[in-house]
Coordinates of C-alpha atoms in Angstrom, one line a residue:
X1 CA 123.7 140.7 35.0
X2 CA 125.8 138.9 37.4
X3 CA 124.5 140.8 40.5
X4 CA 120.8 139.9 39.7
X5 CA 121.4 136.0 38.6
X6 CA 123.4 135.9 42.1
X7 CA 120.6 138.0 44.1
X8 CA 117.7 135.6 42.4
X9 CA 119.5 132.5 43.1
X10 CA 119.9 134.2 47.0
X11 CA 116.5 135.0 47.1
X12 CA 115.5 131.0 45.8
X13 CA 117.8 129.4 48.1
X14 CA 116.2 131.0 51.1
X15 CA 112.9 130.4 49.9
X16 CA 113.6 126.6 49.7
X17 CA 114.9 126.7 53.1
X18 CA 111.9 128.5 54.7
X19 CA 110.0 126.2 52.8
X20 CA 111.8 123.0 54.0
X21 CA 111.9 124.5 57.7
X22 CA 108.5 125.0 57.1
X23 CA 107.0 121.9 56.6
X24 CA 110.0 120.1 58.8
X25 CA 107.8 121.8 61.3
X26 CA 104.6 121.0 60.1
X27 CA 105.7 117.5 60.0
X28 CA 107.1 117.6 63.7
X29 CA 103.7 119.1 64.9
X30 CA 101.8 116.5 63.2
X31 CA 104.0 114.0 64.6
X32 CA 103.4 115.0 68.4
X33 CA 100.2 115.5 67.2
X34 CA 99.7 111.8 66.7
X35 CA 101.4 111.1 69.6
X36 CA 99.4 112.9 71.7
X37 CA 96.3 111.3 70.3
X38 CA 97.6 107.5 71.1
X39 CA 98.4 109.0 74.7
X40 CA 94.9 109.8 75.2
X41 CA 93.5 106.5 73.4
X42 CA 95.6 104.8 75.9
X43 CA 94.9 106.4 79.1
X44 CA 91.2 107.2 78.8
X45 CA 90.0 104.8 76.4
X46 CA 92.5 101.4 78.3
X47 CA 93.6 102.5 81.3
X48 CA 90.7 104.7 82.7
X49 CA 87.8 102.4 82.5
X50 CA 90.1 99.3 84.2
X51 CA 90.5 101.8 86.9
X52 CA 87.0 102.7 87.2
X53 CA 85.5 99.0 86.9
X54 CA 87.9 98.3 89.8
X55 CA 86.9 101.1 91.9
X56 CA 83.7 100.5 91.5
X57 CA 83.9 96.9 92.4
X58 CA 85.6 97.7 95.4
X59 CA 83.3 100.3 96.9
X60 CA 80.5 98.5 96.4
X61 CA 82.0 96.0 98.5
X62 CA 83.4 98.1 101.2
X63 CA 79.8 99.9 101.7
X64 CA 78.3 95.9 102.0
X65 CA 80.7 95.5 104.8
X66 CA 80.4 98.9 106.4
X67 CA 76.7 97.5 106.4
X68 CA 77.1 94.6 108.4
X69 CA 76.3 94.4 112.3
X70 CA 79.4 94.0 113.9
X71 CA 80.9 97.6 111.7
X72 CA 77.9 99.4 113.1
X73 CA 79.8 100.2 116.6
X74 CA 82.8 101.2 114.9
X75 CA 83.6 104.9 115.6
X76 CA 85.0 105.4 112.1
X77 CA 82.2 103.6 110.2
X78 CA 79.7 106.7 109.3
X79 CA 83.1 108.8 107.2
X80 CA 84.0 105.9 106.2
X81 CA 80.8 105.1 104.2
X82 CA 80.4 108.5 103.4
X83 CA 83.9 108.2 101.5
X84 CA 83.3 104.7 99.9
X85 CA 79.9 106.4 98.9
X86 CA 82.1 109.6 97.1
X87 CA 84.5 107.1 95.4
X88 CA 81.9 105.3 94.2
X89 CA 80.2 108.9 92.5
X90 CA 83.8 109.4 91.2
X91 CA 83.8 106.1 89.1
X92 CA 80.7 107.3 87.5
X93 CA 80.9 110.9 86.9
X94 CA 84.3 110.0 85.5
X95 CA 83.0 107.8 82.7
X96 CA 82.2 111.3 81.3
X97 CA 86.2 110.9 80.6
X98 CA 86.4 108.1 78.5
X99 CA 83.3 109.3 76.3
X100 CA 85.6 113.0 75.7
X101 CA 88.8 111.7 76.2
X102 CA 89.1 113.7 78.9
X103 CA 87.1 116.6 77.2
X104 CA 89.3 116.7 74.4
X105 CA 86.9 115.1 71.3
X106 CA 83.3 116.3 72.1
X107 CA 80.3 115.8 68.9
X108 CA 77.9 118.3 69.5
X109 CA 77.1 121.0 71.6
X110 CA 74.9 119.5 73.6
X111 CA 77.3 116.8 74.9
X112 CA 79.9 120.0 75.3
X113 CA 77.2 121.1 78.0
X114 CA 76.9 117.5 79.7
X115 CA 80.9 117.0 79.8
X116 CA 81.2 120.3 81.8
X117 CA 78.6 119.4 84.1
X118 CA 80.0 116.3 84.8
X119 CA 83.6 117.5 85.3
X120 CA 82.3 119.8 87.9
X121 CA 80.4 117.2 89.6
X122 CA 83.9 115.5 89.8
X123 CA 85.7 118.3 91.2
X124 CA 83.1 118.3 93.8
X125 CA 83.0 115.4 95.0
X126 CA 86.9 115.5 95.1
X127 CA 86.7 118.2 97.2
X128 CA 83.9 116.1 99.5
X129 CA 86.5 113.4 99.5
X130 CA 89.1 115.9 100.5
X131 CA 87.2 117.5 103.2
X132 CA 85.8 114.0 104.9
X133 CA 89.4 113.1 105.4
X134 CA 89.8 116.0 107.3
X135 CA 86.9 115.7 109.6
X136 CA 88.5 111.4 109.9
X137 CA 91.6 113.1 111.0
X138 CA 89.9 115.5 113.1
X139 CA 88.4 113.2 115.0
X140 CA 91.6 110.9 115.9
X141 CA 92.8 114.3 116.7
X142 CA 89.7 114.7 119.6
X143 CA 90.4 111.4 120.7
X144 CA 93.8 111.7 121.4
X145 CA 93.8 115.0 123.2
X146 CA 90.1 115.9 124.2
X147 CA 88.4 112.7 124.4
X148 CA 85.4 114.5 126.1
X149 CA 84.9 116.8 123.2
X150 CA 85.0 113.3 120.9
X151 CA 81.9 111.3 122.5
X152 CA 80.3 114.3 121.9
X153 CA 81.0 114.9 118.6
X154 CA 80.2 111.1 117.5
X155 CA 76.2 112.2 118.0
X156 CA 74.1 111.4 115.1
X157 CA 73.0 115.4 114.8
X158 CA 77.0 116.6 115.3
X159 CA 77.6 114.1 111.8
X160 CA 75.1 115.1 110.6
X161 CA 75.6 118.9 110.5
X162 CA 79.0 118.3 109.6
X163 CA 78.2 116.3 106.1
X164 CA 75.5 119.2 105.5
X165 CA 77.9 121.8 105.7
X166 CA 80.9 119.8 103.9
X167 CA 78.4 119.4 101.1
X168 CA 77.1 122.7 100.6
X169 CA 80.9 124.2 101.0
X170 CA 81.9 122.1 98.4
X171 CA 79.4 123.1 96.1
X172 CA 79.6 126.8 96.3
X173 CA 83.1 126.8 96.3
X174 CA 82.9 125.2 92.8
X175 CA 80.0 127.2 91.4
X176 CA 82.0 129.3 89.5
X177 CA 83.6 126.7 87.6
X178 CA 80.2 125.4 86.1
X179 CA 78.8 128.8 85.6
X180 CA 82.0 130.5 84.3
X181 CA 82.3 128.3 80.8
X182 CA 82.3 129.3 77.4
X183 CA 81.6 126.0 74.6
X184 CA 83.1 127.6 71.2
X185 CA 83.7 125.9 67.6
X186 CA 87.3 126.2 66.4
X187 CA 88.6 124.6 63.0
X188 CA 91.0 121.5 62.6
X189 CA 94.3 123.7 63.3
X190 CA 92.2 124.4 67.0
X191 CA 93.0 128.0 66.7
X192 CA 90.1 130.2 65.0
X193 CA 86.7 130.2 66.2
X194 CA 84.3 129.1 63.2
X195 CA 80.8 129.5 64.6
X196 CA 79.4 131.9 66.6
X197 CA 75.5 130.6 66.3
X198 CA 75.8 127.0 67.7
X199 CA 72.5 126.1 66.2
X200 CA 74.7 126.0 63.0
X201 CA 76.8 122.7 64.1
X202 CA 80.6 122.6 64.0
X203 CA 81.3 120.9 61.0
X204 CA 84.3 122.5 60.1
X205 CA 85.9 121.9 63.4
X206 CA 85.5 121.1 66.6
X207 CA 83.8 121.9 70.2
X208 CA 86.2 123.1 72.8
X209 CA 85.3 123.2 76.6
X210 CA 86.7 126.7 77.8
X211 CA 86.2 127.2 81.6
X212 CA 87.8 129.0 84.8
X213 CA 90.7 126.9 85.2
X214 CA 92.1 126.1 81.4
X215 CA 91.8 129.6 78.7
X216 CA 89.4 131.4 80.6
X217 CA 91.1 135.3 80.7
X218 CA 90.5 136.7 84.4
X219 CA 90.5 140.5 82.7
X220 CA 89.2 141.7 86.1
X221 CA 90.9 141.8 90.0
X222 CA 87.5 140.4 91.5
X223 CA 87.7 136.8 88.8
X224 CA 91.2 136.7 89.8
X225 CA 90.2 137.0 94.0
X226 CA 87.6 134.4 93.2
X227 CA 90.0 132.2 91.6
X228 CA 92.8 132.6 94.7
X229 CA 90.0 132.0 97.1
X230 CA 88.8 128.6 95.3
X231 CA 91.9 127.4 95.6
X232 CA 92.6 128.1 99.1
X233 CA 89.5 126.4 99.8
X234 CA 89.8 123.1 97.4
X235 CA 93.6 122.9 98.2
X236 CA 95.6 124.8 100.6
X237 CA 92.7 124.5 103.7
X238 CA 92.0 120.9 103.4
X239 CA 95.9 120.0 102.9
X240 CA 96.8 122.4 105.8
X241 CA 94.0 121.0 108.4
X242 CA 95.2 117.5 107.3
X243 CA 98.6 118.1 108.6
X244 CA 97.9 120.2 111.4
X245 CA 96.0 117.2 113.1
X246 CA 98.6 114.5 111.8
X247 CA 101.3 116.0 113.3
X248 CA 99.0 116.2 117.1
X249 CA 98.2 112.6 116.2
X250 CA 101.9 111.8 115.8
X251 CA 102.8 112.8 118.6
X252 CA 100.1 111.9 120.7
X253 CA 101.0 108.3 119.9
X254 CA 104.6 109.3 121.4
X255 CA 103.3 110.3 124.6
X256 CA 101.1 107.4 124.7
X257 CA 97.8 109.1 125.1
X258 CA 95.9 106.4 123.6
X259 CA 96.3 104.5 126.7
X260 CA 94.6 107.3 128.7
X261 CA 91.6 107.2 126.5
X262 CA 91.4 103.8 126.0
X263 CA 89.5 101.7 128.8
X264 CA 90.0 98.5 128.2
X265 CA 92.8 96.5 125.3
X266 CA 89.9 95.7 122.6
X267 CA 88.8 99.6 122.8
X268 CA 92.6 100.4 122.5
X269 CA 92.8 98.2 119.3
X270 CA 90.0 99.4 117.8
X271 CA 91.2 103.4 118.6
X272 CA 95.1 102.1 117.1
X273 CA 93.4 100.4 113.9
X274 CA 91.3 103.9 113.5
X275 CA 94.5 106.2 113.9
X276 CA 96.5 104.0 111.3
X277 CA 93.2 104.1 109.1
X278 CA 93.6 108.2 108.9
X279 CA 96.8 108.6 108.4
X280 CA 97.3 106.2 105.6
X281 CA 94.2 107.6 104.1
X282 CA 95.4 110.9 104.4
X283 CA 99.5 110.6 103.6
X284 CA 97.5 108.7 100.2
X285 CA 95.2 111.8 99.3
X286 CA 98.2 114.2 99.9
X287 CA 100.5 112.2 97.7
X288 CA 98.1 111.0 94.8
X289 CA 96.6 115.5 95.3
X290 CA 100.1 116.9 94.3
X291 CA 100.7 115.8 90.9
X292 CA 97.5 117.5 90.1
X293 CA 98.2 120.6 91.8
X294 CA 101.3 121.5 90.2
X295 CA 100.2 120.3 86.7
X296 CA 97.1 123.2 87.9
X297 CA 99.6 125.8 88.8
X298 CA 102.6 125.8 86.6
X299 CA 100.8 123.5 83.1
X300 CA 97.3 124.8 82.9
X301 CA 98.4 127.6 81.0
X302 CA 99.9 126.2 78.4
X303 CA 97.0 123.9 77.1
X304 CA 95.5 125.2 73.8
X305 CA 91.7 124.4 73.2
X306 CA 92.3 120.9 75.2
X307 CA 95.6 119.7 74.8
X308 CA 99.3 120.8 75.9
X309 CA 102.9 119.8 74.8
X310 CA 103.1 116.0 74.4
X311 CA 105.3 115.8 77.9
X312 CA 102.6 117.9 79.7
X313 CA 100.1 115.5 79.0
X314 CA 102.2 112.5 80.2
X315 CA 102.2 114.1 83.0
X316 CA 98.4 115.5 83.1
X317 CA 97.4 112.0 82.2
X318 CA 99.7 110.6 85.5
X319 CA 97.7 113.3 87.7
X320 CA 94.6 111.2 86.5
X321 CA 95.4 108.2 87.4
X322 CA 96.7 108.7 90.8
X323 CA 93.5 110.8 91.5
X324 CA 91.6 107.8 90.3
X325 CA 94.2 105.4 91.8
X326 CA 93.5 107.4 95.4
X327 CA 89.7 106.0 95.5
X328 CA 90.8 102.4 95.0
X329 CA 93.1 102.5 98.4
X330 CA 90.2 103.5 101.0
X331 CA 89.2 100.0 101.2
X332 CA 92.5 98.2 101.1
X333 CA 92.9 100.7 104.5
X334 CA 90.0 99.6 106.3
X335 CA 91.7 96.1 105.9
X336 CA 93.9 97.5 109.2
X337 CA 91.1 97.6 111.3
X338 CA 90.7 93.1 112.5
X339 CA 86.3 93.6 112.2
X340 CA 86.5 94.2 109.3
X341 CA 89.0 91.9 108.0
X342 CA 86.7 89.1 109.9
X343 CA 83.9 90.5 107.4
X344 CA 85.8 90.5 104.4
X345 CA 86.4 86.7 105.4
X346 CA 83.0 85.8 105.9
X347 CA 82.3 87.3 102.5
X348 CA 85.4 85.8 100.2
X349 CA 84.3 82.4 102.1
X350 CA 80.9 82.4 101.1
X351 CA 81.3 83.6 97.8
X352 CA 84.0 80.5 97.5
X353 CA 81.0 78.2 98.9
X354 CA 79.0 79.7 96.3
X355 CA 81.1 78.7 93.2
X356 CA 82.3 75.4 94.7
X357 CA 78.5 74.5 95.2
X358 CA 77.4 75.8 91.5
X359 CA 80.9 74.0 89.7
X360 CA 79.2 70.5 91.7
X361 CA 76.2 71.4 90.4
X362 CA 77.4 71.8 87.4
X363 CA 79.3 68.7 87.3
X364 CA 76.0 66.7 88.8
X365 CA 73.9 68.0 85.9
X366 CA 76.7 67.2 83.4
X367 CA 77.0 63.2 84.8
X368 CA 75.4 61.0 81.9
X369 CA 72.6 59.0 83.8
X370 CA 73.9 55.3 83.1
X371 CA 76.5 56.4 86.3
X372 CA 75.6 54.8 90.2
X373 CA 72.6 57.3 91.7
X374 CA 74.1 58.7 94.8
X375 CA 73.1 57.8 98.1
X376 CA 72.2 58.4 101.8
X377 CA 72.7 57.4 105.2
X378 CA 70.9 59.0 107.9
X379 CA 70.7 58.4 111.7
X380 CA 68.3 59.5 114.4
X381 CA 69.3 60.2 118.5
X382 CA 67.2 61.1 121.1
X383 CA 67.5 64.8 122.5
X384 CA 68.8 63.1 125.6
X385 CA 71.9 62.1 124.2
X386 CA 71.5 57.9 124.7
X387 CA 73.7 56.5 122.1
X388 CA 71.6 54.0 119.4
X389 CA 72.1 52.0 116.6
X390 CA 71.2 53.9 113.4
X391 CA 68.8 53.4 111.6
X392 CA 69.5 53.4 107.9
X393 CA 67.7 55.1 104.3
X394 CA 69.6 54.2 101.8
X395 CA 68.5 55.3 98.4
X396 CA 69.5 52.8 95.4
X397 CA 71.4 50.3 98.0
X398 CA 71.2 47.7 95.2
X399 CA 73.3 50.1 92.8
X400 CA 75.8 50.7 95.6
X401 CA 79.4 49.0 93.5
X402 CA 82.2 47.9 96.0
X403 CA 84.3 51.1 97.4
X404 CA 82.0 53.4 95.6
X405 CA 80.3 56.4 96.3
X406 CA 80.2 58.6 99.3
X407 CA 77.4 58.6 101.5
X408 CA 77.0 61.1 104.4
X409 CA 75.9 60.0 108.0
X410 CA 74.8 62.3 111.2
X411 CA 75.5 60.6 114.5
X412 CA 75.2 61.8 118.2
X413 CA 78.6 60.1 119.6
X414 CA 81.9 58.8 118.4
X415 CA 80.5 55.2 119.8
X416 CA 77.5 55.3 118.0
X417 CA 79.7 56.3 115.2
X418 CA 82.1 53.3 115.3
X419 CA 79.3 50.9 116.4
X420 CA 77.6 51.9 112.9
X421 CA 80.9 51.2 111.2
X422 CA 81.7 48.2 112.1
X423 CA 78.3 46.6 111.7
X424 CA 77.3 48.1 108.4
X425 CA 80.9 47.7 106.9
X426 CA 81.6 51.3 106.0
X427 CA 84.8 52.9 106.4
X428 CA 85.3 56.9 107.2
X429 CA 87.3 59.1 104.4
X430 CA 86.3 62.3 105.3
X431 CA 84.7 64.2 108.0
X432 CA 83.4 67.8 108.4
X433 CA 81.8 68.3 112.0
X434 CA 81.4 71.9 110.9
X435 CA 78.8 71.0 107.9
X436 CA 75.3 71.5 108.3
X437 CA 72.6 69.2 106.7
X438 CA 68.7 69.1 106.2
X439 CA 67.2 65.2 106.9
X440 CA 64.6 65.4 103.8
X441 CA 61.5 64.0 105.5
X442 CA 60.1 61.6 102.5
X443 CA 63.6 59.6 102.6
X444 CA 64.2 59.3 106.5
X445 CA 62.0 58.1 109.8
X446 CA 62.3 60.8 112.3
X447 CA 60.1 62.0 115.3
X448 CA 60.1 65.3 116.9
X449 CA 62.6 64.5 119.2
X450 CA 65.7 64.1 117.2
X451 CA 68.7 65.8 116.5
X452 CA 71.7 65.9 114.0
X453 CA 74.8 65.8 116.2
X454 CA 77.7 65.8 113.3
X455 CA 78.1 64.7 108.9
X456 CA 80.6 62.1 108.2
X457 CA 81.7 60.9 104.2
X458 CA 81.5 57.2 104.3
X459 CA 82.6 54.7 102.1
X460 CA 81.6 50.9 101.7
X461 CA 84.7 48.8 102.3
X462 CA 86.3 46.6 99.4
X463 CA 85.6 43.1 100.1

């Protein structure tokens, strides 16, 4: 009797432990559970689309530059629109991201089908990207060491074939990966397939993206050869090539080359600006490429219909951003070279002309109409230069107070200027010979042969 009262209350006490261990675990996995879905709200529903309006912004900007006169010359300028171009297709395609966080929440089977295309579209035009970089590099490479073989490679046809066959690498070499997918249902525990006929739905659990590179079994030698030869062409080839040349550019620099290629000190500037251009470009895409590759090689594996350990996605989610992070740099580069820096001048200067003149526009419109009018002084000269008196418009004189408003003036001479001053009892408190002005016919007395020499702010004196 006491055997069996002992073996039963054995027997309870290890239920109750399995039991507690039990849903200790259960808890614990819903736990990193919930972690894991806050990591992914954070990255791809926050951090992701900052990225991508930045990007975006950025290109667009970069490719207006590229676009401008004075880039046309530059030999750099074609790969470097092409690569702007790509970045720019890689902000979009990768809005596909945020929508699935990152493929990982999909509603129907239809949107399963778009995600997949998408994400191949972006691992193609990463691949572009990867590949354009090599043919910048190459070409440094040329210059440095066979400048001959350069000019001729810088014909329209030679670019031309090159971005064909670039593009149509690229694709083929990711063909598999959008033909080699499988779009299954699985239930809430994302571990038992639930729907076999998709025209049912998935209402008891979830779409899940299967492809080539995450859960895809290679049960054959020839998927596994395809797979090894993707990956020689998407990473090790470009990676290798990208070194290869680096290392002649290197040290090309070190025996001064440059200065046998380059003719005269602007060419040489313009050759120095391109060489910094490609390796920071390319020390950028090798750096930002690795995370990626090694979460590919050694995490891939281990995700389970979307998702991997809680640490694994820190670190997928890292990858992400530094792929992302890559496309906003190419830009910041091309700041090296001093054309386009004068550009990217030119443009933050008008665009600051542009608010200032709206913001007084907007502070015109918003003056109640009890205040002075504003007013203007104009002057004509004679194309030959002779020095007058000017002759005055003013509108509203008789509303002009005592040190009031600001009138503008265009004079030929500085002693036409002070004669003016002194007899109409204006004082100067700004000037701006740089300003351009229209004369608006209705107000002043011109003939043809006049000419506005320089704008001065003017200021009747205090009596």
């Amino acid at each position: 009797m006491t055997s069996n009262l002992y073996t039963i209350t054995t027997t309870t006490t290890i239920t109750t432990i399995t039991n507690d261990t039990w849903q200790h675990g259960q808890e614990e996995e819903n736990l990193e559970k919930a972690q894991i879905r806050q990591l992914m709200v954070v990255s791809y529903w926050i951090l992701v689309p900052m990225l991508l309006v930045v990007g975006a912004t950025l290109s667009g900007i970069g490719l207006y530059l590229l676009h401008r006169p004075r880039m046309q010359g530059l030999p750099i300028t074609t790969y470097m629109k092409l690569l702007l171009s790509l970045d720019a297709g890689v902000m979009v395609v990768s809005v596909t991201t945020i929508l699935t966080l990152n493929g990982c929440y999909i509603h129907s089977y239809a949107m399963a089908v778009f995600t997949h295309f998408f994400f191949t579209v972006y691992y193609t035009l990463q691949t572009f990207c990867h590949y354009v970089i090599v043919w910048v590099c190459y070409n440094r490479f040329l210059a440095l060491w066979c400048f001959r073989r350069f000019q001729q490679s810088q014909k329209a046809r030679v670019i031309r074939l090159r971005i064909i066959f670039t593009a149509v690498l690229c694709v083929l070499v990711n063909l598999r990966h959008l033909l080699d997918v499988q779009v299954v249902c699985v239930d809430n525990a994302g571990e038992v397939e639930v729907a076999a006929n998709y025209a049912e739905g998935c209402e008891g659990g979830a779409w899940v993206i299967l492809d080539s590179l995450h859960q895809s079994e290679m049960t054959e030698l020839w998927q596994t050869a395809v797979w090894i030869v993707r990956g020689i062409l998407v990473i090790v080839m470009p990676v290798f090539l990208v070194l290869v040349f680096n290392m002649f550019i290197v040290i090309g620099l070190m025996r001064r080359r440059l200065h046998n290629t380059a003719s005269t000190s602007r060419t040489r500037d313009q050759a120095y600006s391109s060489i910094y251009i490609s390796l920071a470009i390319s020390f950028t895409s090798l750096i930002s490429a690795m995370p990626t590759v090694v979460h590919a090689l050694f995490f891939a594996k281990n995700i389970k219909y979307c998702q991997g350990p809680f640490n694994e996605e820190v670190f997928r989610a890292i990858a992400i951003f530094l792929l992302l992070g890559e496309h906003l740099t190419h830009i910041l580069f091309l700041a090296i070279n001093q054309t386009f820096r004068n550009e990217l001048k030119t443009l933050l200067q008008a665009v600051k002309r542009s608010i200032s003149t709206s913001l007084n526009c907007m502070t015109q419109t918003a003056t109640p109409s009890h205040q002075t009018r504003p007013f203007t002084v104009t002057t004509h000269v004679n194309m030959n230069g002779s020095p007058q008196v000017p002759n005055l418009v003013v509108s509203a004189p008789e509303k002009m107070p005592d040190g009031g408003p600001l009138v503008e003036i265009a004079v030929p001479t500085q002693a036409s200027l002070s004669a003016f001053i002194k007899n109409a009892g204006l004082r100067v408190s700004e000037q701006d010979p740089l300003r351009e002005t229209n004369i608006n016919k209705n107000e002043t007395q011109h003939s043809a042969r006049t000419s506005v020499m320089s704008v001065m702010s003017l200021e009747k004196e205090r009596i």
